[in-house]
N, CA and C atoms as an extended XYZ file, in Angstrom:
234
Properties=species:S:1:pos:R:3:atomname:S:1:resname:S:1:resid:I:1 pbc="F F F"
N         5.712      -31.994       -1.507 N   MET     1
C         5.868      -33.373       -1.087 CA  MET     1
C         6.930      -33.477        0.004 C   MET     1
N         7.973      -32.669       -0.114 N   TYR     2
C         9.037      -32.696        0.884 CA  TYR     2
C         8.512      -32.264        2.251 C   TYR     2
N         7.681      -31.233        2.255 N   ARG     3
C         7.112      -30.759        3.518 CA  ARG     3
C         6.275      -31.846        4.179 C   ARG     3
N         5.464      -32.542        3.373 N   PHE     4
C         4.607      -33.594        3.907 CA  PHE     4
C         5.444      -34.724        4.513 C   PHE     4
N         6.481      -35.150        3.819 N   ALA     5
C         7.342      -36.219        4.327 CA  ALA     5
C         8.038      -35.792        5.608 C   ALA     5
N         8.523      -34.557        5.636 N   LYS     6
C         9.205      -34.048        6.824 CA  LYS     6
C         8.241      -33.993        8.012 C   LYS     6
N         7.009      -33.541        7.771 N   ALA     7
C         6.013      -33.476        8.839 CA  ALA     7
C         5.637      -34.870        9.321 C   ALA     7
N         5.530      -35.822        8.398 N   ALA     8
C         5.183      -37.190        8.777 CA  ALA     8
C         6.275      -37.804        9.647 C   ALA     8
N         7.522      -37.588        9.299 N   VAL     9
C         8.639      -38.104       10.103 CA  VAL     9
C         8.641      -37.451       11.468 C   VAL     9
N         8.372      -36.158       11.522 N   ASN    10
C         8.348      -35.438       12.784 CA  ASN    10
C         7.232      -35.974       13.684 C   ASN    10
N         6.042      -36.190       13.121 N   ILE    11
C         4.920      -36.712       13.911 CA  ILE    11
C         5.230      -38.112       14.402 C   ILE    11
N         5.837      -38.927       13.559 N   THR    12
C         6.198      -40.288       13.952 CA  THR    12
C         7.199      -40.264       15.097 C   THR    12
N         8.183      -39.400       15.006 N   GLY    13
C         9.172      -39.273       16.072 CA  GLY    13
C         8.544      -38.795       17.364 C   GLY    13
N         7.624      -37.823       17.259 N   GLN    14
C         6.936      -37.337       18.456 CA  GLN    14
C         6.117      -38.445       19.094 C   GLN    14
N         5.414      -39.235       18.277 N   ALA    15
C         4.582      -40.312       18.806 CA  ALA    15
C         5.437      -41.350       19.512 C   ALA    15
N         6.582      -41.671       18.932 N   ALA    16
C         7.456      -42.661       19.556 CA  ALA    16
C         7.972      -42.156       20.897 C   ALA    16
N         8.374      -40.884       20.958 N   ARG    17
C         8.853      -40.333       22.220 CA  ARG    17
C         7.744      -40.291       23.261 C   ARG    17
N         6.552      -39.941       22.803 N   GLN    18
C         5.418      -39.844       23.718 CA  GLN    18
C         5.062      -41.218       24.293 C   GLN    18
N         5.092      -42.236       23.475 N   VAL    19
C         4.789      -43.580       23.948 CA  VAL    19
C         5.863      -44.038       24.924 C   VAL    19
N         7.108      -43.734       24.607 N   ARG    20
C         8.201      -44.164       25.457 CA  ARG    20
C         8.161      -43.492       26.826 C   ARG    20
N         7.859      -42.194       26.858 N   HIS    21
C         7.973      -41.443       28.102 CA  HIS    21
C         6.653      -41.115       28.768 C   HIS    21
N         5.553      -41.128       28.015 N   GLY    22
C         4.302      -40.663       28.581 CA  GLY    22
C         3.260      -41.748       28.737 C   GLY    22
N         3.653      -43.003       28.776 N   SER    23
C         2.681      -44.077       28.890 CA  SER    23
C         2.042      -44.073       30.265 C   SER    23
N         0.718      -44.256       30.288 N   THR    24
C         0.006      -44.247       31.569 CA  THR    24
C        -0.176      -45.650       32.127 C   THR    24
N         0.089      -46.694       31.339 N   ALA    25
C        -0.072      -48.059       31.819 CA  ALA    25
C         1.072      -48.410       32.760 C   ALA    25
N         0.731      -49.125       33.802 N   ALA    26
C         1.752      -49.554       34.748 CA  ALA    26
C         2.679      -50.559       34.067 C   ALA    26
N         3.955      -50.575       34.442 N   PRO    27
C         4.885      -51.491       33.771 CA  PRO    27
C         4.570      -52.964       34.039 C   PRO    27
N         3.811      -53.261       35.077 N   ASN    28
C         3.513      -54.666       35.368 CA  ASN    28
C         2.105      -55.062       34.919 C   ASN    28
N         1.501      -54.291       34.005 N   PHE    29
C         0.136      -54.565       33.549 CA  PHE    29
C         0.039      -55.947       32.921 C   PHE    29
N         0.978      -56.287       32.035 N   HIS    30
C         0.912      -57.561       31.323 CA  HIS    30
C         1.126      -58.738       32.262 C   HIS    30
N         2.031      -58.589       33.190 N   SER    31
C         2.247      -59.690       34.124 CA  SER    31
C         1.063      -59.851       35.062 C   SER    31
N         0.334      -58.765       35.292 N   LYS    32
C        -0.802      -58.808       36.215 CA  LYS    32
C        -2.072      -59.317       35.522 C   LYS    32
N        -2.361      -58.842       34.304 N   TYR    33
C        -3.620      -59.144       33.637 CA  TYR    33
C        -3.479      -59.931       32.334 C   TYR    33
N        -2.283      -60.143       31.853 N   GLY    34
C        -2.090      -60.743       30.533 CA  GLY    34
C        -2.670      -62.134       30.398 C   GLY    34
N        -2.416      -63.004       31.370 N   THR    35
C        -2.900      -64.379       31.285 CA  THR    35
C        -4.424      -64.413       31.325 C   THR    35
N        -5.013      -63.627       32.206 N   GLY    36
C        -6.473      -63.591       32.289 CA  GLY    36
C        -7.122      -63.096       31.009 C   GLY    36
N        -6.516      -62.081       30.395 N   LEU    37
C        -7.054      -61.571       29.138 CA  LEU    37
C        -6.955      -62.610       28.025 C   LEU    37
N        -5.839      -63.323       27.959 N   MET    38
C        -5.669      -64.352       26.941 CA  MET    38
C        -6.676      -65.483       27.132 C   MET    38
N        -6.841      -65.937       28.378 N   VAL    39
C        -7.785      -67.023       28.653 CA  VAL    39
C        -9.211      -66.566       28.369 C   VAL    39
N        -9.547      -65.341       28.783 N   GLY    40
C       -10.881      -64.814       28.510 CA  GLY    40
C       -11.157      -64.677       27.024 C   GLY    40
N       -10.180      -64.195       26.271 N   GLY    41
C       -10.341      -64.060       24.825 CA  GLY    41
C       -10.495      -65.401       24.143 C   GLY    41
N        -9.709      -66.377       24.576 N   ALA    42
C        -9.814      -67.720       23.995 CA  ALA    42
C       -11.177      -68.336       24.309 C   ALA    42
N       -11.653      -68.174       25.546 N   ALA    43
C       -12.959      -68.716       25.921 CA  ALA    43
C       -14.074      -68.047       25.114 C   ALA    43
N       -13.979      -66.746       24.928 N   PHE    44
C       -14.975      -66.028       24.136 CA  PHE    44
C       -14.977      -66.533       22.695 C   PHE    44
N       -13.807      -66.688       22.120 N   CYS    45
C       -13.689      -67.151       20.737 CA  CYS    45
C       -14.272      -68.550       20.583 C   CYS    45
N       -13.921      -69.455       21.500 N   VAL    46
C       -14.440      -70.825       21.440 CA  VAL    46
C       -15.953      -70.815       21.616 C   VAL    46
N       -16.461      -70.000       22.522 N   GLY    47
C       -17.900      -69.923       22.734 CA  GLY    47
C       -18.660      -69.432       21.514 C   GLY    47
N       -18.155      -68.384       20.887 N   VAL    48
C       -18.828      -67.834       19.707 CA  VAL    48
C       -18.811      -68.837       18.567 C   VAL    48
N       -17.666      -69.464       18.309 N   TRP    49
C       -17.598      -70.431       17.214 CA  TRP    49
C       -18.417      -71.674       17.515 C   TRP    49
N       -18.496      -72.079       18.771 N   SER    50
C       -19.348      -73.218       19.123 CA  SER    50
C       -20.805      -72.898       18.794 C   SER    50
N       -21.232      -71.705       19.134 N   TYR    51
C       -22.599      -71.297       18.814 CA  TYR    51
C       -22.815      -71.269       17.301 C   TYR    51
N       -21.891      -70.676       16.587 N   VAL    52
C       -22.051      -70.546       15.129 CA  VAL    52
C       -22.123      -71.917       14.473 C   VAL    52
N       -21.253      -72.821       14.889 N   LEU    53
C       -21.199      -74.136       14.239 CA  LEU    53
C       -22.382      -75.022       14.602 C   LEU    53
N       -22.968      -74.865       15.787 N   THR    54
C       -24.012      -75.789       16.221 CA  THR    54
C       -25.420      -75.223       16.123 C   THR    54
N       -25.610      -73.924       16.220 N   GLN    55
C       -26.950      -73.371       16.355 CA  GLN    55
C       -27.462      -72.574       15.171 C   GLN    55
N       -26.613      -72.127       14.303 N   THR    56
C       -27.079      -71.219       13.260 CA  THR    56
C       -27.649      -71.932       12.041 C   THR    56
N       -27.367      -73.206       11.862 N   GLY    57
C       -27.916      -73.942       10.727 CA  GLY    57
C       -27.240      -73.646        9.408 C   GLY    57
N       -26.035      -73.150        9.448 N   ILE    58
C       -25.301      -72.870        8.212 CA  ILE    58
C       -24.837      -74.189        7.609 C   ILE    58
N       -25.051      -74.351        6.308 N   THR    59
C       -24.531      -75.518        5.600 CA  THR    59
C       -23.170      -75.140        5.046 C   THR    59
N       -22.153      -75.822        5.498 N   TRP    60
C       -20.793      -75.390        5.185 CA  TRP    60
C       -20.262      -75.943        3.867 C   TRP    60
N       -20.775      -77.103        3.400 N   ASN    61
C       -20.315      -77.710        2.136 CA  ASN    61
C       -18.796      -77.869        2.115 C   ASN    61
N       -18.272      -78.578        3.090 N   LEU    62
C       -16.826      -78.687        3.210 CA  LEU    62
C       -16.206      -79.626        2.185 C   LEU    62
N       -16.910      -80.714        1.818 N   SER    63
C       -16.307      -81.676        0.915 CA  SER    63
C       -17.289      -82.065       -0.187 C   SER    63
N       -16.843      -82.097       -1.417 N   PRO    64
C       -17.726      -82.507       -2.502 CA  PRO    64
C       -17.781      -84.024       -2.678 C   PRO    64
N       -17.058      -84.796       -1.865 N   VAL    65
C       -17.009      -86.247       -2.015 CA  VAL    65
C       -18.402      -86.814       -1.774 C   VAL    65
N       -18.888      -87.604       -2.717 N   GLY    66
C       -20.209      -88.191       -2.619 CA  GLY    66
C       -21.314      -87.289       -3.130 C   GLY    66
N       -21.041      -86.030       -3.385 N   LYS    67
C       -22.054      -85.101       -3.874 CA  LYS    67
C       -21.914      -84.856       -5.376 C   LYS    67
N       -20.709      -84.981       -5.866 N   VAL    68
C       -20.459      -84.749       -7.281 CA  VAL    68
C       -20.221      -86.091       -7.942 C   VAL    68
N       -21.013      -86.403       -8.938 N   THR    69
C       -20.833      -87.673       -9.652 CA  THR    69
C       -20.470      -87.362      -11.096 C   THR    69
N       -19.591      -88.151      -11.664 N   PRO    70
C       -19.196      -87.887      -13.058 CA  PRO    70
C       -20.322      -88.268      -14.029 C   PRO    70
N       -20.302      -87.651      -15.178 N   LYS    71
C       -21.281      -88.000      -16.215 CA  LYS    71
C       -20.937      -89.390      -16.752 C   LYS    71
N       -21.934      -90.135      -17.184 N   PRO    72
C       -21.636      -91.462      -17.750 CA  PRO    72
C       -20.771      -91.337      -19.014 C   PRO    72
N       -19.866      -92.298      -19.178 N   TRP    73
C       -18.954      -92.278      -20.319 CA  TRP    73
C       -19.704      -92.627      -21.581 C   TRP    73
N       -19.458      -91.863      -22.602 N   ARG    74
C       -20.115      -92.119      -23.872 CA  ARG    74
C       -19.165      -92.898      -24.772 C   ARG    74
N       -19.643      -94.039      -25.237 N   GLU    75
C       -18.823      -94.857      -26.143 CA  GLU    75
C       -18.777      -94.209      -27.525 C   GLU    75
N       -17.663      -94.377      -28.197 N   ALA    76
C       -17.528      -93.844      -29.549 CA  ALA    76
C       -18.453      -94.603      -30.501 C   ALA    76
N       -19.133      -93.881      -31.372 N   GLU    77
C       -20.035      -94.533      -32.313 CA  GLU    77
C       -19.218      -95.169      -33.436 C   GLU    77
N       -19.642      -96.369      -33.835 N   GLU    78
C       -18.898      -97.079      -34.886 CA  GLU    78
C       -19.458      -96.844      -36.237 C   GLU    78
């Protein structure tokens, strides 16, 4: 178990160093493409949910109000 933990820590440390020093993404990637990606993702999400809610015919059953009625009250027999 000790060997496994030691190897896991070593791999984690190597991965962190590799990400820090060996990244291939340009440092200005987010400032260049971040807003466009966010807007595109939001538009895609809204489009998919619009289709699902309007075209698929799913009955969502959001509220039981008006659908569930109580049983009539039974009077105590005398």
